[in-house]
Short mmCIF file of C-alpha atoms and ligand atoms in Angstrom, two decimals:
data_model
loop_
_atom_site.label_atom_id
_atom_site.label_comp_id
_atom_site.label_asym_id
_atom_site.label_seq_id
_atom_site.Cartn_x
_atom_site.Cartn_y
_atom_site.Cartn_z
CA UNK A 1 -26.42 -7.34 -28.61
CA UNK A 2 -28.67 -4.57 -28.86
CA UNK A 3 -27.80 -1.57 -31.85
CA UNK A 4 -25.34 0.13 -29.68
CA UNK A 5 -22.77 1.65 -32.03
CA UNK A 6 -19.61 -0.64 -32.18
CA UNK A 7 -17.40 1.40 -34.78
CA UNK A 8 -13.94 2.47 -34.63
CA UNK A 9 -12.82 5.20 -31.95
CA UNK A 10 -14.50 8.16 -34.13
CA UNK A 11 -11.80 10.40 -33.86
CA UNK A 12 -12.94 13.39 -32.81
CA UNK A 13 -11.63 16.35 -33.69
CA UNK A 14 -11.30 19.24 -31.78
CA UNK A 15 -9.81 22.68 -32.74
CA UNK A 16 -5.95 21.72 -32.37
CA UNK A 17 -5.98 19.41 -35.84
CA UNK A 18 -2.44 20.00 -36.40
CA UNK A 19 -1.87 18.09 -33.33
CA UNK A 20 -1.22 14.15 -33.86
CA UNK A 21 -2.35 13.10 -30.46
CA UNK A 22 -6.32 12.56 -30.73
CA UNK A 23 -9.19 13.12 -28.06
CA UNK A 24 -10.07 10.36 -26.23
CA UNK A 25 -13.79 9.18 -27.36
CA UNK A 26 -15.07 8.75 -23.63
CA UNK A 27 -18.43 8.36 -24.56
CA UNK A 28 -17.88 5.86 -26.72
CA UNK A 29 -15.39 3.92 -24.60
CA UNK A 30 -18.31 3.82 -22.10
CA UNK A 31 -20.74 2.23 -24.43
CA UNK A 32 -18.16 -0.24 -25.29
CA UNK A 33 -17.83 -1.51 -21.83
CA UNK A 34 -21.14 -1.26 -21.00
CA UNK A 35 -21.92 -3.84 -23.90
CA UNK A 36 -19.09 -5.72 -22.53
CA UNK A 37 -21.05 -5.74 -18.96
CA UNK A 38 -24.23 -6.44 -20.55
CA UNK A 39 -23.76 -8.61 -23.89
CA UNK A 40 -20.39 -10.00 -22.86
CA UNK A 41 -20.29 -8.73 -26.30
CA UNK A 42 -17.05 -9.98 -27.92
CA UNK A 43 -16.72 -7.11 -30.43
CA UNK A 44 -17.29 -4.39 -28.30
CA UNK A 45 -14.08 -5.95 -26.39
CA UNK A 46 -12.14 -5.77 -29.51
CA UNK A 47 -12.59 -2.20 -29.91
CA UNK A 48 -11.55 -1.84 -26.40
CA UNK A 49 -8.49 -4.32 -26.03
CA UNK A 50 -7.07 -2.63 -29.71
CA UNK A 51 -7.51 1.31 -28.20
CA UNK A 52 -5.62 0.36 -24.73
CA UNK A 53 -3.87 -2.76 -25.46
CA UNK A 54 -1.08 -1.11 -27.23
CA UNK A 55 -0.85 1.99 -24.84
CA UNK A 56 -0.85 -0.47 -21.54
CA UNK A 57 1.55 -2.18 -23.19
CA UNK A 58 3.88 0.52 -23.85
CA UNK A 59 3.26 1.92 -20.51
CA UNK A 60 4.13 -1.47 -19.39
CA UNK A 61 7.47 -1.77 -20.89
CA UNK A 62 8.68 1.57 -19.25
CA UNK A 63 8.52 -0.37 -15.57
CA UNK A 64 9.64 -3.61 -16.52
CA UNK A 65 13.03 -4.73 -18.20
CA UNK A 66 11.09 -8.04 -19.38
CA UNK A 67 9.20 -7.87 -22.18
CA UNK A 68 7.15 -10.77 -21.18
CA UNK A 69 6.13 -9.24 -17.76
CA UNK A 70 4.63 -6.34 -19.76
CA UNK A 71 2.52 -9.08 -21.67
CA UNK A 72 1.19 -10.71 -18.90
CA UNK A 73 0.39 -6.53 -17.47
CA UNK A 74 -1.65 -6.52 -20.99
CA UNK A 75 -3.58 -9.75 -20.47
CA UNK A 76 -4.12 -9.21 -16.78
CA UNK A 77 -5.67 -6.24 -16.92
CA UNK A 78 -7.42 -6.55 -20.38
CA UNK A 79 -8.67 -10.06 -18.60
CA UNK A 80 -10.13 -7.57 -15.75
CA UNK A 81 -11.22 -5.34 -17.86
CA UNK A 82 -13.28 -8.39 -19.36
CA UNK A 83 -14.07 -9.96 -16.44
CA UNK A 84 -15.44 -6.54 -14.08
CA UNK A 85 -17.42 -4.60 -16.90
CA UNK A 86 -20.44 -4.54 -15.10
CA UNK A 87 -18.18 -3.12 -11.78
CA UNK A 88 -17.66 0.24 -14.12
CA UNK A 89 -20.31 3.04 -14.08
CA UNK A 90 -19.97 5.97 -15.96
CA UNK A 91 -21.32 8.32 -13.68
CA UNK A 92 -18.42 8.05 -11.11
CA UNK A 93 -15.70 8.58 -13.62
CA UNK A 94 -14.25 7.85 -17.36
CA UNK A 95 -13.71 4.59 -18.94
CA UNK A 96 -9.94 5.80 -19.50
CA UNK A 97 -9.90 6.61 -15.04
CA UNK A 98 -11.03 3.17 -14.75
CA UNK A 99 -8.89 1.30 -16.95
CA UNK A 100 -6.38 2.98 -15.85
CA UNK A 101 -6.67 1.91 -11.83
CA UNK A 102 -6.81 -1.98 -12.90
CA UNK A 103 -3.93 -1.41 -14.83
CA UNK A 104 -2.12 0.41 -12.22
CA UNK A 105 -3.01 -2.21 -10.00
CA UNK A 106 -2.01 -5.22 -11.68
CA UNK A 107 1.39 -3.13 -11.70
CA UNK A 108 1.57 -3.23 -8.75
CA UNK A 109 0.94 -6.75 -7.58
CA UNK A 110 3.40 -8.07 -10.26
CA UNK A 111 5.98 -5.74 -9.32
CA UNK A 112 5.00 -6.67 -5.50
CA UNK A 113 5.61 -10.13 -6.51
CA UNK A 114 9.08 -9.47 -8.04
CA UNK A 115 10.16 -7.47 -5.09
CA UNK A 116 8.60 -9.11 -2.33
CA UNK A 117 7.99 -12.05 -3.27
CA UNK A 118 4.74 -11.99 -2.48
CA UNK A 119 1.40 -12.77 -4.22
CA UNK A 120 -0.93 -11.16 -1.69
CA UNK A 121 -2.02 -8.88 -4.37
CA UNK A 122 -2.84 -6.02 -2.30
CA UNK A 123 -3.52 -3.40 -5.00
CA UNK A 124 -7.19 -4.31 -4.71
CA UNK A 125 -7.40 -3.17 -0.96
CA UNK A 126 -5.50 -0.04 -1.53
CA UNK A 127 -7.09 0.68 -4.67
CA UNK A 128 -10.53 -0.42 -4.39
CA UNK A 129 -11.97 -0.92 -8.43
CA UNK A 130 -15.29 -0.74 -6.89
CA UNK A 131 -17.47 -0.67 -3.72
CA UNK A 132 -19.52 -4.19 -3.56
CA UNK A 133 -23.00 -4.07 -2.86
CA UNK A 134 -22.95 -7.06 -1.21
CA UNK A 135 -20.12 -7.67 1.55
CA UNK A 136 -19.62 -11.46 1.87
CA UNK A 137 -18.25 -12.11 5.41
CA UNK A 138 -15.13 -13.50 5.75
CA UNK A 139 -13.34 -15.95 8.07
CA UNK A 140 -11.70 -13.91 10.50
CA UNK A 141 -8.52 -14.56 12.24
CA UNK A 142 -6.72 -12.37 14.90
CA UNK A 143 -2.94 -12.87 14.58
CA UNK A 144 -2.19 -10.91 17.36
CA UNK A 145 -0.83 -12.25 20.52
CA UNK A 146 0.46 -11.27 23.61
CA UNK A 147 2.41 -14.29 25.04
CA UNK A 148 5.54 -13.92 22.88
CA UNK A 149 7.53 -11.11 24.72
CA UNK A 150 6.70 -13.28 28.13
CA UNK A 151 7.95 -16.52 27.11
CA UNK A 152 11.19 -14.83 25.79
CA UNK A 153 11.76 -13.03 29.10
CA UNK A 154 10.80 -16.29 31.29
CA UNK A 155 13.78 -18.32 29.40
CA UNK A 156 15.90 -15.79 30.67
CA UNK A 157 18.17 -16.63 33.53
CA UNK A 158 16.26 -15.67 37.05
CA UNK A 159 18.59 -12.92 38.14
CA UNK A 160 18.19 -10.98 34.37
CA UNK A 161 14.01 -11.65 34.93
CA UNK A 162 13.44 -10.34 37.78
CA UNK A 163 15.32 -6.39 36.48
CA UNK A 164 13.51 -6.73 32.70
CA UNK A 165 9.66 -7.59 34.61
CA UNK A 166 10.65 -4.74 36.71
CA UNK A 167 11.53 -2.54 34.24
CA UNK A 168 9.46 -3.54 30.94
CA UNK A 169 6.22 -4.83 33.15
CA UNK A 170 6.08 -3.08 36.03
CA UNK A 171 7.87 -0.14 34.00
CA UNK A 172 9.86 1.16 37.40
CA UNK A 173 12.80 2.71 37.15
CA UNK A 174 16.26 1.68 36.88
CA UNK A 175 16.72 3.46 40.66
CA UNK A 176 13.64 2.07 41.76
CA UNK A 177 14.72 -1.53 40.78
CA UNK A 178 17.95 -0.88 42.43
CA UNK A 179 16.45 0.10 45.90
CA UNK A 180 13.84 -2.57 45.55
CA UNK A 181 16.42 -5.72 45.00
CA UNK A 182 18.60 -4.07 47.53
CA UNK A 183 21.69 -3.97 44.18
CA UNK A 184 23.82 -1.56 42.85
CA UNK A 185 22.49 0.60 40.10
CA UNK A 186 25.40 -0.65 37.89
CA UNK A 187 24.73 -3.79 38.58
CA UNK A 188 20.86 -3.55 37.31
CA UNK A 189 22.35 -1.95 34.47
CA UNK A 190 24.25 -4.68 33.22
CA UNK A 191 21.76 -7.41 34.04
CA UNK A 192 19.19 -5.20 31.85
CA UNK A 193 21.75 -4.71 29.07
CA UNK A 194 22.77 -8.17 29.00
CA UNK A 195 18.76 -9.17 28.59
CA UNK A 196 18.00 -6.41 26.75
CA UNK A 197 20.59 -8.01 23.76
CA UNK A 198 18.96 -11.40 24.29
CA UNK A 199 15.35 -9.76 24.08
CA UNK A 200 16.66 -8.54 20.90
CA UNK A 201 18.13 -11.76 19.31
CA UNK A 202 14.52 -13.38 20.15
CA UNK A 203 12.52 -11.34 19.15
CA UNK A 204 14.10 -10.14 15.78
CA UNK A 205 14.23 -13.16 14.79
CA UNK A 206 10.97 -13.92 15.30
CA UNK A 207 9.10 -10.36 14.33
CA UNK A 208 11.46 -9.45 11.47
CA UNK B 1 -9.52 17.83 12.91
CA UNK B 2 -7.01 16.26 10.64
CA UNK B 3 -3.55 18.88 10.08
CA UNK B 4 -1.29 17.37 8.82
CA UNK B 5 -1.27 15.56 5.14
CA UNK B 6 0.97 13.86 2.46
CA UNK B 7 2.89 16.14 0.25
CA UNK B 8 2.02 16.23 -3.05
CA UNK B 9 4.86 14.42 -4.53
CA UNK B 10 3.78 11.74 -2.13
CA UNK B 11 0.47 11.13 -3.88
CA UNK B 12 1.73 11.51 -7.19
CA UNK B 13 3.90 8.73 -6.64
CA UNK B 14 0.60 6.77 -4.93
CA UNK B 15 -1.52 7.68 -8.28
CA UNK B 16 1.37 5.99 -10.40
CA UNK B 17 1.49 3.18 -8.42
CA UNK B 18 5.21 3.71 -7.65
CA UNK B 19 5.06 3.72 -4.08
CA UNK B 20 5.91 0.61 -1.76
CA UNK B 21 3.04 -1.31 -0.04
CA UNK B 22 3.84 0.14 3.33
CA UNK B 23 3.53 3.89 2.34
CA UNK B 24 0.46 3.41 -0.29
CA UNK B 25 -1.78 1.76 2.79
CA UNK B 26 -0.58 4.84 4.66
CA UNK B 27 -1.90 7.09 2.13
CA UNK B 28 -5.34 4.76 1.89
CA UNK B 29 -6.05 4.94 5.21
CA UNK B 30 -5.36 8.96 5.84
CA UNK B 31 -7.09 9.25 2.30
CA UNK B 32 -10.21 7.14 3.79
CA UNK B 33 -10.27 9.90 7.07
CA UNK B 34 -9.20 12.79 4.63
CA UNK B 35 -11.82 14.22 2.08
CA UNK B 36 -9.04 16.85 0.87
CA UNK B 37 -6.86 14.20 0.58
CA UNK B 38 -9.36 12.00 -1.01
CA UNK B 39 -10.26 14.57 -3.82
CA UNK B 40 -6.69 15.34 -4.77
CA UNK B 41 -6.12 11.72 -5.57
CA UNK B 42 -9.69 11.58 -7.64
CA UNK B 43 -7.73 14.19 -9.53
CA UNK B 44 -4.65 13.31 -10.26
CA UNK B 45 -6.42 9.64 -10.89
CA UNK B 46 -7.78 10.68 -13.94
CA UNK B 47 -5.24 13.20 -15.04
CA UNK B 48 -2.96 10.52 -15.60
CA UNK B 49 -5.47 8.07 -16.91
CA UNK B 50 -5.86 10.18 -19.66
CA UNK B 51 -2.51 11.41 -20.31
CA UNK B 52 -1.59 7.46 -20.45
CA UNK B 53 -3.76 6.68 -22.61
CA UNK B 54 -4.21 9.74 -25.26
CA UNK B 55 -0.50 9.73 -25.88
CA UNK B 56 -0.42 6.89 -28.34
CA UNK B 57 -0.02 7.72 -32.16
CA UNK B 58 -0.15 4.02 -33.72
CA UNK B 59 -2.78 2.00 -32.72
CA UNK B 60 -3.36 -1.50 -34.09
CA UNK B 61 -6.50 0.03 -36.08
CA UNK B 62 -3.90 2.36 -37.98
CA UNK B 63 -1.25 -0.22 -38.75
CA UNK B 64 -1.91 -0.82 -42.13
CA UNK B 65 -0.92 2.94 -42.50
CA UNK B 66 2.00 2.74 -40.87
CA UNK B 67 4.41 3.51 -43.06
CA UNK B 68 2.98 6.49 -43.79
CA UNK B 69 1.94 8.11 -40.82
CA UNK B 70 5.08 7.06 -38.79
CA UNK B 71 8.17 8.93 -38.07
CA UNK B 72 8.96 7.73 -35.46
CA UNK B 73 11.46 4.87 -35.17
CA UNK B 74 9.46 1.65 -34.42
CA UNK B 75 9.85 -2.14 -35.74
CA UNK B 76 7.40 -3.02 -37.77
CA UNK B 77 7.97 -6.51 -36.89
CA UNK B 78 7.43 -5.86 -33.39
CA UNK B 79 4.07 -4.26 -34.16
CA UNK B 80 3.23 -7.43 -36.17
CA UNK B 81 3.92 -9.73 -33.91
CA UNK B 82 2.05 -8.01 -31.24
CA UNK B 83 -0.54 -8.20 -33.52
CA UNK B 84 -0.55 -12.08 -33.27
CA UNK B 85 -0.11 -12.04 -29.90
CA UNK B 86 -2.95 -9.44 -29.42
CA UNK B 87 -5.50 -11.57 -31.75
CA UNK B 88 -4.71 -14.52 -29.27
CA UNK B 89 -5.27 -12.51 -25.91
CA UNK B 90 -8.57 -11.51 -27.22
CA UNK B 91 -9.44 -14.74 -28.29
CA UNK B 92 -8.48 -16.51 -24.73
CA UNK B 93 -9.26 -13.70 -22.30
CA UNK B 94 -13.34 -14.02 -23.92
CA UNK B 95 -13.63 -17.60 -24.10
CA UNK B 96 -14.24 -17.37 -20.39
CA UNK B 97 -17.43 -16.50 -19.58
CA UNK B 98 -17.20 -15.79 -15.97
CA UNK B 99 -17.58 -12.63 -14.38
CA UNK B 100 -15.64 -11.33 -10.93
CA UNK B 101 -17.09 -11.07 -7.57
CA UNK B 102 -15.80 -8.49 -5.81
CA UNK B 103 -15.81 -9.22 -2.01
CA UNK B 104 -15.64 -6.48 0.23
CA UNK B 105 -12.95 -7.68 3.07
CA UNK B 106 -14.32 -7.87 6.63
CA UNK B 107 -12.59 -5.27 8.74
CA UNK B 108 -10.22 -6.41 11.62
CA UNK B 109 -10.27 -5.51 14.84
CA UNK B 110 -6.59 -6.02 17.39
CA UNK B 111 -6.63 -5.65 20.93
CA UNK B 112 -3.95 -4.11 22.81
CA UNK B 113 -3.79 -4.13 26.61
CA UNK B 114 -7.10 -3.91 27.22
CA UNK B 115 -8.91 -1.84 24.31
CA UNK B 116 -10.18 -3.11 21.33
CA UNK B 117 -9.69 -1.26 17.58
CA UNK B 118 -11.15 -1.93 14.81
CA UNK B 119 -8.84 -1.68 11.92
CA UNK B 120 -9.06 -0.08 8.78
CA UNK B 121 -10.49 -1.77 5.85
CA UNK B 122 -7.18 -1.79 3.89
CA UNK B 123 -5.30 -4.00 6.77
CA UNK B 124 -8.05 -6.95 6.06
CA UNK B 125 -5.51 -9.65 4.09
CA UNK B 126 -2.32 -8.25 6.05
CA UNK B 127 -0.89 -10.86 8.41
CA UNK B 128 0.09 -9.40 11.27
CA UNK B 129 3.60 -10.87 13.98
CA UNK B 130 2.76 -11.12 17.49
CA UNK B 131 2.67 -8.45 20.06
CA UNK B 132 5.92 -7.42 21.41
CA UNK B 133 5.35 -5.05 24.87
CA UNK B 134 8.04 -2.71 25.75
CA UNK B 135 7.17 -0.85 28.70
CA UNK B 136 3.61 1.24 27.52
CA UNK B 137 4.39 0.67 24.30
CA UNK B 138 3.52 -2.74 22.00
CA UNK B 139 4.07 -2.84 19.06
CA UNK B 140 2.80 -5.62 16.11
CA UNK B 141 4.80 -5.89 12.94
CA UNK B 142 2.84 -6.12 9.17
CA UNK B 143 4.20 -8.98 6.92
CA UNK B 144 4.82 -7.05 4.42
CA UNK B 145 8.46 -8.65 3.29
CA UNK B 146 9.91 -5.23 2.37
CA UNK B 147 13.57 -5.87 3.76
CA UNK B 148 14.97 -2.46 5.27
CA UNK B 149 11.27 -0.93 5.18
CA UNK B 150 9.31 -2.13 8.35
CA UNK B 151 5.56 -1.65 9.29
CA UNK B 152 4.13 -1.78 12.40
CA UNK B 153 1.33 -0.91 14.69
CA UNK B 154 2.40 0.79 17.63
CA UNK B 155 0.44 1.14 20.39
CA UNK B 156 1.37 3.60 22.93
CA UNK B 157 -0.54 3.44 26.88
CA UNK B 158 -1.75 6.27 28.36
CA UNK B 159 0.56 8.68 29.52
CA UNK B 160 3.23 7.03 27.62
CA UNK B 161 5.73 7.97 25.09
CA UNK B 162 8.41 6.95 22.60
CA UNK B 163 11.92 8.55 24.38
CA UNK B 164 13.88 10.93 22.22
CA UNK B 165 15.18 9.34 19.69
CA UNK B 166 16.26 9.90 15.52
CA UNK B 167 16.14 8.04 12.40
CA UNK B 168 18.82 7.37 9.91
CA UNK B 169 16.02 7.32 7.31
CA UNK B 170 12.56 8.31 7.41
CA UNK B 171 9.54 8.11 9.96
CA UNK B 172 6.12 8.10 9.03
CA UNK B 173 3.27 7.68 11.50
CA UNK B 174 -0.19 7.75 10.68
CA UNK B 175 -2.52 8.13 13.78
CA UNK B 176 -5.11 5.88 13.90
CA UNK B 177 -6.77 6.42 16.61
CA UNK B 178 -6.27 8.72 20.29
CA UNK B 179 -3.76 11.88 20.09
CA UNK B 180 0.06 12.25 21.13
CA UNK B 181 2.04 15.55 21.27
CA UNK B 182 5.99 16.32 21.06
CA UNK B 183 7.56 19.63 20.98
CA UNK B 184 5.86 20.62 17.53
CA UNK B 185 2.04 20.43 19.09
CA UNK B 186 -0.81 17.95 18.96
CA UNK B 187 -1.37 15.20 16.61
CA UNK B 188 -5.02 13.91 16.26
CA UNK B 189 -6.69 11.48 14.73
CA UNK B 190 -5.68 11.06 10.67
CA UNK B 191 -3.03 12.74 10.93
CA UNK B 192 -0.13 11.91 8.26
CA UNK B 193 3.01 12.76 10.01
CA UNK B 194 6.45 12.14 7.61
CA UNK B 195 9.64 12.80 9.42
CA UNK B 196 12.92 12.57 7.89
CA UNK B 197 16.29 11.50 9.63
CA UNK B 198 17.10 14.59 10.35
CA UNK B 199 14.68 15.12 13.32
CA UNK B 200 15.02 14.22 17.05
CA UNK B 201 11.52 14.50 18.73
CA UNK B 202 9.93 12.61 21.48
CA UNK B 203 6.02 12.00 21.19
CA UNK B 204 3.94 11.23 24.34
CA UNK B 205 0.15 10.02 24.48
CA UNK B 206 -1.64 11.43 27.55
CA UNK B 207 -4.73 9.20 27.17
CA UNK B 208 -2.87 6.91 24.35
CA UNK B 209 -3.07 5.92 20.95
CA UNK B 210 -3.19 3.57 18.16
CA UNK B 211 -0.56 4.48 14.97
CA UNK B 212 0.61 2.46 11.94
CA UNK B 213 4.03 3.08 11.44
CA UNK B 214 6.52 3.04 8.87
CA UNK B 215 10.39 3.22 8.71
CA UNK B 216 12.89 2.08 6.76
CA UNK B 217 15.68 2.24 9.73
CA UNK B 218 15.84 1.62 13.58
CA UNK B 219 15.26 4.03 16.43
CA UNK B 220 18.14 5.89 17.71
CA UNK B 221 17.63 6.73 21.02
CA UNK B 222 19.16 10.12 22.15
CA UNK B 223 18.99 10.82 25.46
CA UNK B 224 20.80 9.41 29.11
CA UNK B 225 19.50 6.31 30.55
CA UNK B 226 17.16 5.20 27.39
CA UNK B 227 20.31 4.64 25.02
CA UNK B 228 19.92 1.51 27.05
CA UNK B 229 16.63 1.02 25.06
CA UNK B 230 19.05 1.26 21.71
CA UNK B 231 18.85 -2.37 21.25
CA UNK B 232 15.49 -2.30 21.17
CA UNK B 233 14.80 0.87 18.91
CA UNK B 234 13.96 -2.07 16.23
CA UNK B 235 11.15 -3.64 17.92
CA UNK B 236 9.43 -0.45 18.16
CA UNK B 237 9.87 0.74 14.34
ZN1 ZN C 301 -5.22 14.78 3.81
#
């Protein structure tokens, strides 16, 4: 564990004394964490959990009416904060910058969660904690199709086809439609509105 | 050259976390092209990392002198009981030894007609609906669940254009790659363009582009013969 300090936040104290709120030790939250990246050292992670603990939680129960929701904000991110020590280096930023972003982000996904119910815990891509040194690849799979819109269309009856492809494929005009099927312009009008609101049922159901 | 950027109250609201999916990967991904951008957020970052976390008066380390150094109106029995519950966090959250990977997503690419993009990093774990084609425009819908807010890539084919239209809410379109213009000028790669529901505009692509789109309303469509397209303004936003 190496003689690396591990005493109580030394509260430093700069000229404003009178003031209750005390400086943030930076330098010794770094050393904390680093001993926490390179001891796993369980004391050094005391210190830590007992200065933000508290705070996180407090900030915590400000965004959620549930106490128990700010609980699991305090164990998720102190359980980061545990787990991604070696992730933090002092030279990009302060101990307080970084605990801050994992807390922010396990916000997030939580509140995601409750929202949207969903668990893709995207805070991590929008926030990255830290660049990786080595990029695993990944499975990669391309959602993206083009078929959908066609098959739609082709259950359409034949008369309503043949204006939409014109229109949405071939992208002519309504008038050049109309002189092309030898029809009235009102008439490709309503075949293209009455598609257009089946396109719509289709597709919103399916994309929405 | 990138011109236009998120306001400040914007990335405020990204910093704290309070913004929805949709608009926060906006900001990442003008933020990632944006080096002002970038540097603002570094700011404000640790700004309010350390207002959050100098603010607090009683710690657990000054609890014992609680009663003395407190004015302010707080259960003790709270405070105890966190203390419990605190004690057992520690002891759980370091009985596991393991560390976290962090895996760097692959970046995805899409194809639209017949040009390929490759996507920016933050899209990696988004799922993404299937291509709907509307004239020279397709657009691709993020499944992002966030009911009247919808996401989209919209691809727009050379020498196309979205027809006048308005919103009842907001628009925001972040280019991603290629240019477009409407009546207020040129819009180039980057750019971070917020509209409100106030505006009517109609942006065309010359040699098209690729956008990600956000807006929490559908397209109304202003003009003659494209109110047909009204039904439709949904599929496109
Ligand atoms: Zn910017």
């Amino acid at each position: 564990m190496v003689a690396i300090q591990t005493n109580l936040p030394t509260h430093v104290s700069h000229a404003k004394s009178s003031s209750m709120t005390d400086k943030i030790d930076h330098t010794q939250l770094s050393a904390w964490l680093k001993e926490v990246a390179d001891a796993r050292c369980k004391i050094a992670f005391t210190h830590l959990f007992k200065f933000f603990a508290p705070k996180i939680q407090r900030i915590a129960r400000s965004k959620f009416p549930n106490e128990a929701q700010s609980h699991e904000v305090v164990q998720d991110t102190m359980s980061n904060v545990w787990r991604k020590a070696h992730l933090f280096d002092s030279d990009k930023g302060a101990a307080t910058t970084w605990v801050y972003t994992i807390m922010r982000n396990v916000t997030f996904d939580i509140l995601r969660k409750i929202k949207s119910n969903r668990e893709d815990n995207l805070s991590d891509d929008i926030w990255p904690i830290a660049e990786s040194a080595a990029a695993e690849e990944q499975p990669y799979e391309d959602h993206l199709e083009n078929k959908q819109l066609l098959r739609v269309i082709e259950a359409l009856p034949e008369t309503q086809q043949e204006v939409v492809k014109g229109f949405y494929l071939m992208e002519m005009s309504q008038e050049q439609l109309a002189n092309h099927l030898n029809l009235p312009l009102g008439t490709i009008k309503s075949r293209l509105r009455l598609a257009l609101a089946k396109l719509k049922v289709h597709l919103g159901e399916d994309n929405d | 050259m990138i011109k236009h950027h998120p306001k400040f109250e914007l990335l405020e609201a990204f910093v704290n976390g309070d913004l929805p999916a949709s608009l926060s990967i906006a900001i990442t991904i003008h933020a990632d092209m944006c080096p002002l951008c970038q540097q603002k957020i570094l700011q404000l970052t640790e700004q309010v990392a350390e207002q959050s976390f100098e603010e607090d008066v009683i710690s657990l380390d000054n609890l014992d002198n609680l009663d003395s150094s407190s004015h302010f109106d707080i259960s003790i029995d709270d405070d105890l009981e966190s203390d419990a519950l605190f004690d057992s966090m520690i002891s759980n959250i370091t009985f596991s030894e393991d560390v976290a990977e962090v895996v760097k997503p692959t970046d995805k690419s899409v194809t639209f007609k017949d040009k390929t993009y490759v996507l920016p990093t933050v899209l990696s774990n988004i799922g993404f609906g299937k291509t709907a084609n509307v004239g020279k425009l397709s657009r691709s819908r993020l499944q992002l669940n966030e009911d009247e807010i919808h996401t989209n890539l919209l691809h727009i084919n050379a020498g196309g254009g979205v027809p006048a239209h308005t919103h009842k809410g907001f628009e925001l379109t972040v280019l991603l790659d290629g240019s477009f213009t409407d009546h207020e000028g040129e819009y180039n790669k980057g750019d971070f363009i917020m509209l409100d529901g106030t505006f009517t505009h109609t942006p065309v692509s010359e040699n098209g582009c690729l956008c990600y789109t956000v807006a929490n309303d559908a397209l109304h469509f202003t003009q003659g013969i494209n109110k047909l397209l009204n039904p439709i303004g949904s599929f496109i936003y």
